[in-house]
Amino acid sequence: MASIFTKIINGEIPCYKIAEDENFIAFLDVNPNAKGHTLCVPKQEINKIFDMEEALYLGLMKFSRKIAKALEKTIECKRIGVAVIGLEVPHTHVHLIPLHDMEDMRFQRKVILTKEEFEDLAKAIQQNL
């Protein structure tokens, strides 16, 4: 069965897309730890990050860096945190989280945004790519 991320990639489920190329997609996490929490996902459905071919893995890191730089320009924060956990969705993904303190990385404190806030935020980040 296709992962929720594959369904997003295939357009079956909507997302707040930040960027996309032939191999990767970045979109806002709808259950964010902090405003701007973004997921970078390879289009190829691979469960574990270290099972990726090296070139694809390096491509994901390069793509994630580009998105992180745009996030830094858009969201006031101390830095962009990076996490790869992968327990909740069996499809490799990189979390990019604007950090104000260590609690933003714990996946316990969440922020709530309206549809309009998500849409405006996605557009603002896109403008900084």
Coordinates of N, CA and C in Angstrom, one line a residue:
M1 N 0.8 -1.2 0.0 CA 0.0 0.0 0.0 C 0.9 1.2 0.0
A2 N 0.5 2.2 -0.8 CA 1.3 3.5 -0.9 C 1.2 4.2 0.5
S3 N 2.4 4.9 0.8 CA 2.4 5.7 2.0 C 1.6 7.0 1.8
I4 N 1.3 7.6 2.9 CA 0.6 8.9 2.8 C 1.5 9.9 2.0
F5 N 2.8 9.8 2.1 CA 3.6 10.7 1.3 C 3.6 10.4 -0.2
T6 N 3.5 9.2 -0.6 CA 3.3 8.8 -2.0 C 2.0 9.3 -2.5
K7 N 0.9 9.3 -1.6 CA -0.4 9.8 -2.0 C -0.3 11.3 -2.2
I8 N 0.5 12.0 -1.4 CA 0.7 13.5 -1.5 C 1.5 13.7 -2.8
I9 N 2.5 13.0 -3.1 CA 3.3 13.1 -4.3 C 2.5 12.9 -5.5
N10 N 1.6 11.9 -5.5 CA 0.7 11.6 -6.6 C -0.5 12.5 -6.7
G11 N -0.6 13.5 -5.8 CA -1.7 14.4 -5.9 C -3.0 13.9 -5.4
E12 N -3.0 12.8 -4.7 CA -4.3 12.2 -4.2 C -4.7 12.8 -2.9
I13 N -3.7 13.4 -2.2 CA -3.9 14.2 -0.9 C -3.3 15.5 -1.1
P14 N -4.0 16.6 -0.7 CA -3.4 17.9 -0.9 C -2.3 18.2 0.1
C15 N -1.5 19.2 -0.2 CA -0.4 19.6 0.7 C -0.1 21.1 0.5
Y16 N 0.6 21.6 1.4 CA 1.1 23.0 1.3 C 2.5 22.9 0.8
K17 N 2.6 22.8 -0.5 CA 3.9 22.5 -1.2 C 4.8 23.8 -1.2
I18 N 6.1 23.5 -0.8 CA 7.1 24.5 -0.8 C 7.9 24.4 -2.1
A19 N 8.4 23.2 -2.5 CA 9.2 23.1 -3.7 C 9.1 21.6 -4.2
E20 N 9.5 21.4 -5.4 CA 9.4 20.1 -6.0 C 10.4 20.0 -7.2
D21 N 11.1 18.9 -7.3 CA 11.9 18.7 -8.5 C 11.6 17.2 -9.0
E22 N 12.4 16.7 -9.9 CA 12.1 15.4 -10.4 C 12.2 14.2 -9.3
N23 N 13.0 14.5 -8.3 CA 13.3 13.5 -7.3 C 12.7 13.7 -5.9
F24 N 12.4 15.0 -5.6 CA 12.0 15.3 -4.2 C 10.9 16.3 -4.2
I25 N 10.2 16.3 -3.0 CA 9.2 17.3 -2.7 C 9.3 17.8 -1.3
A26 N 9.0 19.1 -1.1 CA 9.0 19.7 0.3 C 7.7 20.3 0.5
F27 N 7.1 20.0 1.7 CA 5.8 20.6 2.0 C 5.7 20.8 3.5
L28 N 4.8 21.7 3.9 CA 4.7 22.0 5.3 C 4.1 20.8 6.1
D29 N 4.6 20.5 7.2 CA 4.0 19.5 8.1 C 2.7 20.1 8.6
V30 N 1.6 19.3 8.5 CA 0.3 19.8 9.0 C 0.1 19.7 10.5
N31 N 1.0 19.0 11.1 CA 1.0 18.9 12.6 C 2.3 19.4 13.1
P32 N 2.6 20.7 12.9 CA 4.0 21.2 13.1 C 4.4 21.3 14.5
N33 N 5.7 21.1 14.8 CA 6.3 21.4 16.0 C 6.5 22.9 16.2
A34 N 6.7 23.6 15.1 CA 6.9 25.0 15.1 C 6.4 25.6 13.8
K35 N 6.1 26.8 13.7 CA 5.7 27.5 12.5 C 6.8 27.3 11.4
G36 N 6.5 26.7 10.3 CA 7.5 26.5 9.2 C 8.0 25.1 9.2
H37 N 7.6 24.2 10.1 CA 8.1 22.8 10.1 C 7.8 22.2 8.7
T38 N 8.8 21.8 8.1 CA 8.7 21.3 6.7 C 9.3 19.9 6.6
L39 N 8.7 19.1 5.7 CA 9.1 17.8 5.4 C 9.7 17.8 4.0
C40 N 10.9 17.2 3.8 CA 11.5 17.0 2.6 C 11.5 15.5 2.3
V41 N 10.9 15.1 1.2 CA 10.6 13.7 0.9 C 11.1 13.3 -0.5
P42 N 11.8 12.1 -0.6 CA 12.1 11.6 -1.9 C 10.8 11.1 -2.5
K43 N 10.7 11.3 -3.8 CA 9.5 10.7 -4.5 C 9.5 9.2 -4.6
Q44 N 10.7 8.6 -4.6 CA 10.8 7.2 -4.5 C 10.5 6.7 -3.1
E45 N 9.5 5.8 -3.0 CA 9.1 5.4 -1.6 C 10.1 4.4 -1.1
I46 N 11.0 4.9 -0.2 CA 12.0 4.1 0.5 C 11.8 4.2 2.0
N47 N 11.7 3.1 2.7 CA 11.3 3.1 4.1 C 12.4 3.8 5.0
K48 N 13.7 3.4 4.8 CA 14.7 3.8 5.7 C 15.8 4.7 4.9
I49 N 16.2 5.8 5.5 CA 17.0 6.7 4.8 C 18.4 6.1 4.4
F50 N 18.9 5.2 5.2 CA 20.2 4.6 4.9 C 20.1 3.4 3.9
D51 N 18.9 3.1 3.5 CA 18.7 2.2 2.4 C 18.6 2.8 1.0
M52 N 18.7 4.2 1.0 CA 18.7 4.9 -0.2 C 20.0 4.8 -0.9
E53 N 20.0 4.8 -2.2 CA 21.2 4.8 -3.0 C 22.0 6.1 -2.6
E54 N 23.3 6.0 -2.6 CA 24.1 7.2 -2.1 C 23.8 8.4 -2.9
A55 N 23.7 8.4 -4.2 CA 23.4 9.6 -4.9 C 22.0 10.2 -4.6
L56 N 21.0 9.4 -4.4 CA 19.7 9.9 -4.0 C 19.8 10.5 -2.6
Y57 N 20.5 9.8 -1.7 CA 20.6 10.3 -0.3 C 21.3 11.7 -0.3
L58 N 22.4 11.8 -1.1 CA 23.1 13.1 -1.1 C 22.2 14.1 -1.8
G59 N 21.4 13.7 -2.8 CA 20.5 14.7 -3.4 C 19.4 15.1 -2.4
L60 N 18.9 14.3 -1.5 CA 18.0 14.6 -0.5 C 18.6 15.7 0.4
M61 N 19.8 15.4 0.8 CA 20.5 16.4 1.7 C 20.7 17.8 1.1
K62 N 21.0 17.8 -0.2 CA 21.2 19.0 -0.9 C 19.9 19.7 -1.1
F63 N 18.8 19.0 -1.4 CA 17.5 19.6 -1.5 C 17.0 20.1 -0.2
S64 N 17.3 19.4 0.9 CA 16.9 19.8 2.2 C 17.6 21.1 2.6
R65 N 18.9 21.2 2.3 CA 19.7 22.4 2.6 C 19.1 23.6 1.9
K66 N 18.7 23.5 0.7 CA 18.1 24.6 -0.1 C 16.8 25.0 0.6
I67 N 16.0 24.1 1.0 CA 14.7 24.4 1.7 C 15.0 25.1 3.1
A68 N 16.0 24.5 3.8 CA 16.4 25.1 5.1 C 16.8 26.5 5.0
K69 N 17.6 26.8 4.0 CA 18.1 28.2 3.8 C 16.9 29.2 3.5
A70 N 15.9 28.7 2.8 CA 14.7 29.5 2.5 C 13.9 29.7 3.8
L71 N 13.8 28.6 4.6 CA 13.1 28.7 5.9 C 13.8 29.8 6.8
E72 N 15.1 29.7 6.9 CA 15.8 30.7 7.7 C 15.6 32.2 7.3
K73 N 15.4 32.4 6.0 CA 15.0 33.7 5.5 C 13.6 34.1 5.8
T74 N 12.7 33.1 6.0 CA 11.3 33.4 6.2 C 10.8 33.4 7.6
I75 N 11.3 32.5 8.4 CA 10.9 32.3 9.8 C 12.0 32.8 10.8
E76 N 11.6 33.7 11.7 CA 12.5 34.2 12.7 C 12.8 33.0 13.7
C77 N 14.0 32.6 13.8 CA 14.4 31.5 14.6 C 15.9 31.5 14.9
K78 N 16.3 30.7 15.9 CA 17.7 30.6 16.2 C 18.5 29.8 15.2
R79 N 17.8 28.7 14.7 CA 18.4 27.9 13.7 C 17.4 26.9 13.1
I80 N 17.7 26.2 12.1 CA 16.8 25.2 11.6 C 17.3 23.8 12.1
G81 N 16.5 23.1 12.8 CA 16.8 21.8 13.3 C 16.5 20.7 12.2
V82 N 17.3 19.6 12.2 CA 17.1 18.6 11.2 C 16.9 17.3 12.0
A83 N 15.8 16.5 11.6 CA 15.6 15.2 12.2 C 15.1 14.2 11.2
V84 N 15.6 13.0 11.3 CA 15.2 11.9 10.5 C 14.8 10.8 11.5
I85 N 13.5 10.6 11.6 CA 13.0 9.6 12.5 C 12.4 8.4 11.8
G86 N 11.3 8.7 11.1 CA 10.8 7.7 10.2 C 10.0 6.6 10.8
L87 N 9.6 6.7 12.1 CA 8.8 5.6 12.7 C 7.3 5.8 12.4
E88 N 6.8 7.0 12.2 CA 5.4 7.2 12.0 C 4.9 7.0 10.5
V89 N 5.8 7.2 9.6 CA 5.5 7.0 8.1 C 6.6 6.2 7.5
P90 N 6.3 5.1 6.9 CA 7.4 4.2 6.4 C 7.8 4.7 5.0
H91 N 8.2 6.0 4.9 CA 8.7 6.6 3.7 C 9.7 7.7 4.2
T92 N 11.0 7.5 3.8 CA 12.0 8.4 4.2 C 11.6 9.9 4.1
H93 N 11.9 10.6 5.2 CA 11.6 12.1 5.1 C 12.5 12.8 6.2
V94 N 12.8 14.0 5.8 CA 13.7 14.9 6.6 C 12.8 16.0 7.2
H95 N 12.8 16.1 8.5 CA 12.1 17.2 9.2 C 13.0 18.4 9.3
L96 N 12.6 19.5 8.8 CA 13.3 20.8 9.0 C 12.4 21.6 9.9
I97 N 12.9 22.0 11.1 CA 12.1 22.6 12.1 C 12.8 23.9 12.6
P98 N 12.1 25.1 12.3 CA 12.7 26.3 12.9 C 12.7 26.2 14.4
L99 N 13.9 26.5 15.0 CA 14.0 26.3 16.4 C 14.1 27.6 17.2
H100 N 13.4 27.6 18.3 CA 13.5 28.7 19.2 C 14.1 28.2 20.5
D101 N 13.9 27.0 20.8 CA 14.5 26.3 21.9 C 14.5 24.8 21.7
M102 N 15.1 24.0 22.6 CA 15.2 22.6 22.4 C 13.8 21.9 22.3
E103 N 12.9 22.4 23.0 CA 11.5 21.8 23.1 C 10.9 21.7 21.7
D104 N 11.3 22.5 20.7 CA 10.8 22.5 19.4 C 11.1 21.2 18.7
M105 N 12.2 20.5 19.1 CA 12.6 19.2 18.5 C 12.0 18.0 19.2
R106 N 11.2 18.1 20.2 CA 10.8 17.0 21.0 C 9.5 16.3 20.4
F107 N 8.8 16.9 19.4 CA 7.6 16.4 18.8 C 6.5 16.2 19.9
Q108 N 6.5 17.1 20.9 CA 5.5 17.0 21.9 C 4.7 18.3 21.9
R109 N 5.4 19.4 21.6 CA 4.7 20.7 21.6 C 4.4 21.0 20.2
K110 N 3.1 21.3 19.9 CA 2.7 21.5 18.5 C 2.1 23.0 18.4
V111 N 2.1 23.5 17.2 CA 1.4 24.8 16.9 C 0.3 24.5 16.0
I112 N -0.7 25.4 16.1 CA -1.9 25.2 15.2 C -2.0 26.4 14.3
L113 N -2.1 26.2 13.0 CA -2.2 27.2 12.0 C -3.5 27.0 11.2
T114 N -4.1 28.1 10.7 CA -5.3 28.0 9.9 C -4.8 27.6 8.5
K115 N -5.8 27.2 7.6 CA -5.5 26.9 6.2 C -4.8 28.1 5.6
E116 N -5.4 29.3 5.8 CA -4.8 30.5 5.2 C -3.4 30.8 5.7
E117 N -3.1 30.5 7.0 CA -1.8 30.7 7.5 C -0.8 29.8 6.9
F118 N -1.2 28.5 6.7 CA -0.4 27.5 6.0 C -0.1 28.0 4.5
E119 N -1.1 28.4 3.8 CA -1.0 28.9 2.4 C -0.1 30.1 2.3
D120 N -0.3 31.1 3.2 CA 0.6 32.3 3.2 C 2.0 31.9 3.5
L121 N 2.2 31.0 4.5 CA 3.6 30.6 4.9 C 4.3 29.9 3.7
A122 N 3.6 29.0 3.1 CA 4.1 28.3 1.9 C 4.6 29.2 0.8
K123 N 3.8 30.2 0.5 CA 4.1 31.2 -0.5 C 5.3 32.1 0.0
A124 N 5.4 32.4 1.2 CA 6.5 33.2 1.7 C 7.8 32.5 1.6
I125 N 7.8 31.2 2.0 CA 9.0 30.4 1.9 C 9.4 30.2 0.4
Q126 N 8.4 30.0 -0.4 CA 8.7 29.8 -1.9 C 9.4 31.1 -2.4
Q127 N 9.0 32.2 -2.0 CA 9.7 33.5 -2.4 C 11.1 33.6 -2.0
N128 N 11.5 32.9 -1.0 CA 12.9 32.9 -0.5 C 13.8 31.8 -1.0
L129 N 13.2 31.0 -1.9 CA 14.0 29.9 -2.5 C 15.0 30.5 -3.5

